[in-house]
Coordinates of C-alpha atoms in Angstrom, one line a residue:
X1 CA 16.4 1.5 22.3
X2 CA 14.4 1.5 19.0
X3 CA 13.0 6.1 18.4
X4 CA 9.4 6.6 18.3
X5 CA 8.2 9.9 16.8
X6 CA 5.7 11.5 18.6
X7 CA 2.5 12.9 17.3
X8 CA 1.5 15.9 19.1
X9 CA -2.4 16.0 20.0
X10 CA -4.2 18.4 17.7
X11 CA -6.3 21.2 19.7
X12 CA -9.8 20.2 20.6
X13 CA -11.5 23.2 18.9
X14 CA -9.1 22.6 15.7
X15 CA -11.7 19.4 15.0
X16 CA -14.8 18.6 15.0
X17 CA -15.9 15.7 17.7
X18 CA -17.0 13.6 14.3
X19 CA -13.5 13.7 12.8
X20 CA -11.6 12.5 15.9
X21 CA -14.5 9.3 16.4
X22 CA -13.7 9.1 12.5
X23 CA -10.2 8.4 13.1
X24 CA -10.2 6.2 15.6
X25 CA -12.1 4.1 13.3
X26 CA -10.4 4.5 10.7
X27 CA -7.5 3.1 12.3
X28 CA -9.1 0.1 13.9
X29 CA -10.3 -0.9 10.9
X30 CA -6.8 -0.9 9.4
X31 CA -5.6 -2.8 12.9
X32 CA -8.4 -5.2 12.2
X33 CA -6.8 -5.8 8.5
X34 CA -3.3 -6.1 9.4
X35 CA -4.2 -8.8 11.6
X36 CA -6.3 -10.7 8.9
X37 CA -4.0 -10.1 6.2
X38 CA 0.0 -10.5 8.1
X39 CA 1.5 -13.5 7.1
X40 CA 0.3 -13.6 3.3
X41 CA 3.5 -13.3 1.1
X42 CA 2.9 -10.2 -0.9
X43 CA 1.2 -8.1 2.3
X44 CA 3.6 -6.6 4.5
X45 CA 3.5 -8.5 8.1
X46 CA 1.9 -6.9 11.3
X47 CA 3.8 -7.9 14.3
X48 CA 1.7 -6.1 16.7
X49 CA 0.3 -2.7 18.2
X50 CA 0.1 -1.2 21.8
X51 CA 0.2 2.3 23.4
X52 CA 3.2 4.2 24.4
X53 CA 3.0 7.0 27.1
X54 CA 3.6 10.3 26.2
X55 CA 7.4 11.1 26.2
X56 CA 6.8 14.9 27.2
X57 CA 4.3 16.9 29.0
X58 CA 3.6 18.5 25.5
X59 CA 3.2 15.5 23.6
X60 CA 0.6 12.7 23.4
X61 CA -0.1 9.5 24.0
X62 CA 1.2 7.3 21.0
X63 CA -0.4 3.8 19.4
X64 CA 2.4 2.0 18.1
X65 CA 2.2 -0.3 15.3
X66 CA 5.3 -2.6 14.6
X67 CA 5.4 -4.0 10.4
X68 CA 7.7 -5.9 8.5
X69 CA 10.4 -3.0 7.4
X70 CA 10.5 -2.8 3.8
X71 CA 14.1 -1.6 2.7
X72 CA 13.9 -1.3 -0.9
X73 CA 11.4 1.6 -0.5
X74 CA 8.1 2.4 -2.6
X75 CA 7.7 1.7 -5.9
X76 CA 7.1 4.8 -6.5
X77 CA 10.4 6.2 -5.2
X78 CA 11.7 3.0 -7.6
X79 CA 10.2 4.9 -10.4
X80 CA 11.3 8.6 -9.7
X81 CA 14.8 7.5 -9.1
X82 CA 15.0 5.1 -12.0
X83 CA 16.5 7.0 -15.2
X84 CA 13.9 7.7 -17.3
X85 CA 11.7 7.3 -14.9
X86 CA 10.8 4.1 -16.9
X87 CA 11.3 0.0 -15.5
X88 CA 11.8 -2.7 -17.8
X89 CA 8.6 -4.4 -19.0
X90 CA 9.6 -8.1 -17.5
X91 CA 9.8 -5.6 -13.8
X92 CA 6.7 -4.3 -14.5
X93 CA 5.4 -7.7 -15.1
X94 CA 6.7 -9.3 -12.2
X95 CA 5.5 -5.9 -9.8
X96 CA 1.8 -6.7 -11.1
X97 CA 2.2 -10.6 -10.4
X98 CA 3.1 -10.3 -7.1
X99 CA 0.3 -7.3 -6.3
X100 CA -2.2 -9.7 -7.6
X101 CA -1.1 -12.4 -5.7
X102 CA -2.0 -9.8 -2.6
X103 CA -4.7 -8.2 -3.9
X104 CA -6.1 -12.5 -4.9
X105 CA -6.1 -12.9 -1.2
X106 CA -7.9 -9.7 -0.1
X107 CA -10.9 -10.3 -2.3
X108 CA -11.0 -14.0 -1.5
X109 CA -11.3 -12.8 1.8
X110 CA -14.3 -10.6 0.9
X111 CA -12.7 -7.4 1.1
X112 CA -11.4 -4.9 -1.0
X113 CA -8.1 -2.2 -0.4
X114 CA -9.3 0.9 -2.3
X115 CA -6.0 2.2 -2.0
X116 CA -4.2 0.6 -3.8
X117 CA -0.9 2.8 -5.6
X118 CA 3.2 3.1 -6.1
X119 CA 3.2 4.8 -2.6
X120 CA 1.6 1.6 -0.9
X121 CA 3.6 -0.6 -2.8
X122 CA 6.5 -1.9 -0.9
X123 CA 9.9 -3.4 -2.2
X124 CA 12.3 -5.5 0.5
X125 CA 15.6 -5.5 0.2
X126 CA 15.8 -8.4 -1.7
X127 CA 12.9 -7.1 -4.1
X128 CA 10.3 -8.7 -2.6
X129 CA 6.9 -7.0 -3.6
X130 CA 4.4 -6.1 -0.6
X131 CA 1.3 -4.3 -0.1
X132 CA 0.6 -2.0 2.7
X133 CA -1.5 0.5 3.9
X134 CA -5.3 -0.6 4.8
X135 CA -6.6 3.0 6.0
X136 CA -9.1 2.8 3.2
X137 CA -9.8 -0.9 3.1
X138 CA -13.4 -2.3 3.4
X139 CA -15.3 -5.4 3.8
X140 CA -17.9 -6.1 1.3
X141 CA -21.4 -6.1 2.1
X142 CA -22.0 -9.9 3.1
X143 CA -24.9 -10.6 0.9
X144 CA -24.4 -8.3 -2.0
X145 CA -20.7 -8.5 -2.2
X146 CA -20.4 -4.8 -2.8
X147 CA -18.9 -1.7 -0.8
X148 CA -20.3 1.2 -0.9
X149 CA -17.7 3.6 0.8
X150 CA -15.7 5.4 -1.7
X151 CA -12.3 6.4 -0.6
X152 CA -8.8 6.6 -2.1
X153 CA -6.5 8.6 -4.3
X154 CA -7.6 10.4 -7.3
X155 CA -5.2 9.5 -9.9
X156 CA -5.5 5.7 -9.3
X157 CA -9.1 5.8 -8.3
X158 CA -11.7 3.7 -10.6
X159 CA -14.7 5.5 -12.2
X160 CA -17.0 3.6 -10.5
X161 CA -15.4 4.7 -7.2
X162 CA -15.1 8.0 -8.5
X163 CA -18.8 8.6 -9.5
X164 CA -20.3 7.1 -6.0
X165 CA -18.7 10.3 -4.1
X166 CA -21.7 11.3 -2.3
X167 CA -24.2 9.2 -4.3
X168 CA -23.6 6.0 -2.6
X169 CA -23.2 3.9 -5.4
X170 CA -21.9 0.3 -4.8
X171 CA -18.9 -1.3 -6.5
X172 CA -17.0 -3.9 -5.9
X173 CA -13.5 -5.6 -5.8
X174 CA -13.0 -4.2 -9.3
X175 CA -11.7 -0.5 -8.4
X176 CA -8.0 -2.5 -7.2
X177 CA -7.5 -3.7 -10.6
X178 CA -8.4 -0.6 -12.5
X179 CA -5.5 0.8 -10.1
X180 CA -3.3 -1.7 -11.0
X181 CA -3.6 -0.8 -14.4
X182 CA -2.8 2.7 -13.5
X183 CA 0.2 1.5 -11.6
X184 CA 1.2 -0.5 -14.5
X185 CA 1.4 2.5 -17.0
X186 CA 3.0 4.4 -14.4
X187 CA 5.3 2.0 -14.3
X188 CA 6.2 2.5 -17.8
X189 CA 6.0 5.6 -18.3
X190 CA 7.0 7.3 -15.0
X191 CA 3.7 9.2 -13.6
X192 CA 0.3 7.9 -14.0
X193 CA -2.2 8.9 -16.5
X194 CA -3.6 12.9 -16.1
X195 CA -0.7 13.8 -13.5
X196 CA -0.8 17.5 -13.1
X197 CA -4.4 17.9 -14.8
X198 CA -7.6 19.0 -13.0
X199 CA -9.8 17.7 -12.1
X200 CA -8.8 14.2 -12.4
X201 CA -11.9 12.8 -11.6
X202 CA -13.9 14.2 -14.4
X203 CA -11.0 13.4 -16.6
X204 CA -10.7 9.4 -15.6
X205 CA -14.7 9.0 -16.0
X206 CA -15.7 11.0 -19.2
X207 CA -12.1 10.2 -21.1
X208 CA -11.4 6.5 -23.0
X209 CA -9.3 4.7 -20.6
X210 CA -6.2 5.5 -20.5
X211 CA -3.5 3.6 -22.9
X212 CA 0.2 3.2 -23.5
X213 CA 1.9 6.7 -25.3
X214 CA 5.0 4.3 -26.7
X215 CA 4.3 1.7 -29.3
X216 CA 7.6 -0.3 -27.7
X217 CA 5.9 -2.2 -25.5
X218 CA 4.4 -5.7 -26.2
X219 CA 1.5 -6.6 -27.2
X220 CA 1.0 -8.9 -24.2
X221 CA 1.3 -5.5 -21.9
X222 CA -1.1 -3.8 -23.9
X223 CA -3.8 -6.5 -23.7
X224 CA -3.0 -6.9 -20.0
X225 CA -3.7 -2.8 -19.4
X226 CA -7.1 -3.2 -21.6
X227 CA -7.9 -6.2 -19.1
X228 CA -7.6 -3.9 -16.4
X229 CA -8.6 -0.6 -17.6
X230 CA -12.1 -1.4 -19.1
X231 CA -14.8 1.3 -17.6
X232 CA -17.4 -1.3 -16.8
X233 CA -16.2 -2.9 -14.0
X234 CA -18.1 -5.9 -15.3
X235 CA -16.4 -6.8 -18.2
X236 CA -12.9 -5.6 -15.9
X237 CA -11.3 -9.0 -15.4
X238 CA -10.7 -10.2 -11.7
X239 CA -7.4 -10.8 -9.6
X240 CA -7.7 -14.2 -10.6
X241 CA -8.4 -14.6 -14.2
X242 CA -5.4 -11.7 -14.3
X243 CA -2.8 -14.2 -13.0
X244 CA -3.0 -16.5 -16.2
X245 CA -2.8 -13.3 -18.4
X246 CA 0.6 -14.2 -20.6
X247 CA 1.8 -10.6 -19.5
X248 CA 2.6 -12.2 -15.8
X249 CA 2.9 -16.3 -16.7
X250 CA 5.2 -15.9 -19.4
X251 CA 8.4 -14.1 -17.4
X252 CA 11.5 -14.9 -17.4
X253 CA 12.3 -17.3 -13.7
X254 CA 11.6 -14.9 -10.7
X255 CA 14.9 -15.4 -9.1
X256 CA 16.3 -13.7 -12.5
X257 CA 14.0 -10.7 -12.3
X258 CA 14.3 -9.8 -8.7
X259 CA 18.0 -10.3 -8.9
X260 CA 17.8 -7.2 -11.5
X261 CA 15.7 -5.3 -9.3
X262 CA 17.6 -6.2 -6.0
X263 CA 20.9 -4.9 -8.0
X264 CA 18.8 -1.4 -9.4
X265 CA 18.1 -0.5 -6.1
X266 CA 21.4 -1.1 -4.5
X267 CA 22.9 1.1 -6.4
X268 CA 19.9 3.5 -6.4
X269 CA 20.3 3.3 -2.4
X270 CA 23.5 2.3 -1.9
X271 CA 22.7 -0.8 0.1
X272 CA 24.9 -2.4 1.6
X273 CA 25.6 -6.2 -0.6
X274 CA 25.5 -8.3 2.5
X275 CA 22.2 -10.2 3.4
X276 CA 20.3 -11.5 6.1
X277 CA 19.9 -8.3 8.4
X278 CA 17.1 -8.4 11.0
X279 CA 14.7 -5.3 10.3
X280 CA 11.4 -4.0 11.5
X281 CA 9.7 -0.7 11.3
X282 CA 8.0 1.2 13.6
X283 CA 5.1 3.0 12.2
X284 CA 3.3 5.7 14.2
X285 CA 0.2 5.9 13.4
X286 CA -2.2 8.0 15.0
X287 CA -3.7 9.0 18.6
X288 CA -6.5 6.8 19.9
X289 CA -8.7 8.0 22.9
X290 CA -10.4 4.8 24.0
X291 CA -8.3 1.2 24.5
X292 CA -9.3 -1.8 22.2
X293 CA -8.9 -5.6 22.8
X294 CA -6.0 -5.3 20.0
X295 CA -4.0 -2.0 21.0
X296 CA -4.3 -1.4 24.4
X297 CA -1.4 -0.3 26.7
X298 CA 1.2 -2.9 27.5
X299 CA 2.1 -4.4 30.2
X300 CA 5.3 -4.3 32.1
X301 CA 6.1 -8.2 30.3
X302 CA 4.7 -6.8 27.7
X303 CA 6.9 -4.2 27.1
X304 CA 10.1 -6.3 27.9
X305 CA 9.2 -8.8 25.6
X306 CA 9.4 -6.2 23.0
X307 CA 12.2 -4.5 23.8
X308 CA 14.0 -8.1 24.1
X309 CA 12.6 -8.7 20.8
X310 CA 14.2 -5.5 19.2
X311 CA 17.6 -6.1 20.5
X312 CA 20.0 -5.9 17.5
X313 CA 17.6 -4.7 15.1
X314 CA 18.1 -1.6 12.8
X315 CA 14.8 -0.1 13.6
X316 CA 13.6 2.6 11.2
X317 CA 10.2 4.8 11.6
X318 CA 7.8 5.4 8.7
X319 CA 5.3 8.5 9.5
X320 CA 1.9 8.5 8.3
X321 CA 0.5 10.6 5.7
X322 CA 3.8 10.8 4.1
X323 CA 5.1 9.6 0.8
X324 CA 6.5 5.4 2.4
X325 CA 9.5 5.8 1.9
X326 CA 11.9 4.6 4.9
X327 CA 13.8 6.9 7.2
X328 CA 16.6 5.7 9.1
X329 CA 16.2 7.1 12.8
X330 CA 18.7 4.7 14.9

């Protein structure tokens, strides 16, 4: 029988009535983009979300989201374990072609993540490079193509995204390629740009953008951070045009790289050589109060089918609002 943490139901006076509506919508939304978005090679695949009872008196009633388990961890546990707490350039290449490859079919889609750092990115076993995590994510405005919803994590956040806090200020597809470029450095140098310096925000939009400390890396890196780092979000250049950057089309064969990378973190996690392992992951989300067409509670097929499904697999939970990194539970 695959675990399923529960989440305990906060105390109604502890929140305001706003906050709870807030988070129910918050998580549709991210339902809504997991079901748009599963499938695509470089997004981590959604196999599905119901409702499970409450397994005590004291707990609450759970949604349950099943994803595509990701057993290389975060890139950013990749980083912090990695000695020096610096990747080879040709990784770092190879991390930011497949996130654009993700991030290419998000915007073509008319939407935009907004959330986009090493936490959310995800590495298989076998070095595979997904993106997960749509909590933030947004559709742009259908006849502006613009958002303006400004959500995200400081240190990766764009200045434009940054500077429409509370002014509602529209930007667009842009702000997921200034993080990039911030995941990029990070990358390289092992935290991103103003860690441990507040406030952040006033730092990433009054200060030059933020470059390379080591004159070791090539020049082709360097042009491809100025690509994505420029302030005006205009001149930034798109998911697309970054794809035929020489930084990304001019790596060594794919198979190579991610056969370094699958090797690093086998010995960083001491996984096991053998291939071919069925794994998903359970994700707990959080509590919803009202059923939706896409997560409502299963029926009695329903819920055999699922179990029958999960027969034999290592199952795994990842908690929200925690750093993604997997824990094994079964």
């Amino acid at each position: 029988m695959p675990f399923f943490a529960p989440w305990r139901k906060p105390q109604a006076e502890s929140r305001p009535l706003s906050e709870i509506y807030k988070d129910e919508e918050s998580v549709c939304r991210e339902l809504k983009f997991l079901q748009q978005f599963s499938g695509l090679k470089n997004i981590a695949s959604y196999y599905g979300a119901y409702y499970r009872a409450p397994l005590t008196e004291c707990s609450s009633e759970l949604l349950e989201i099943v994803l595509e388990y990701c057993g290389g961890g975060s890139l950013y546990n990749l980083i912090s374990k990695t000695n020096d707490q610096s990747l080879k350039e040709n990784w770092i290449g190879y991390v930011c072609k497949e996130v654009l490859k993700g991030l290419h079919h998000i915007h073509k889609n008319r939407a935009v993540h907004k959330d986009i750092k090493s936490p959310n990115i995800m590495l298989t076993e076998t070095a595979k490079v997904k993106i997960i995590d749509f909590g933030h994510s947004w559709d742009l405005d259908p006849q502006t193509g613009l958002c303006d919803e400004a959500e995200g994590t400081p240190h990766w956040m764009a200045p434009e995204a940054i500077r429409q806090k509370g002014q509602r200020l529209a930007f667009d597809t842009k702000c997921d390629i200034w993080s990039l470029g911030i995941i990029a450095i990070e990358m390289a140098e092992g935290k991103a740009p103003y860690a441990g310096q507040y406030p952040v925000e006033d730092l990433i939009i009054e200060a030059q953008p933020p470059k390379l400390q080591s004159n070791r890396w090539s020049q082709h890196f360097v042009s491809f951070l100025e690509c994505c780092l420029k302030k005006d979000p205009s001149e930034r250049w798109s998911a697309e045009e970054l794809r035929q950057h020489p930084f990304v089309t001019q790596l060594p064969p794919k198979k190579i790289v991610r056969a370094e990378i699958e090797e690093h973190l086998r010995t960083l996690q001491n996984l096991p050589a053998k291939k071919g392992l069925k794994v998903v992951a359970l994700w707990t989300l959080k509590q919803l109060r009202h059923a939706y067409d896409f997560c409502t509670q299963p029926s009695a097929e329903q819920e055999a089918a699922l179990q029958m499904a999960l027969e034999g697999v290592s199952c795994y939970c990842l908690v929200a609002n925690t750093i993604n990194s997997p824990e094994r539970v079964s």
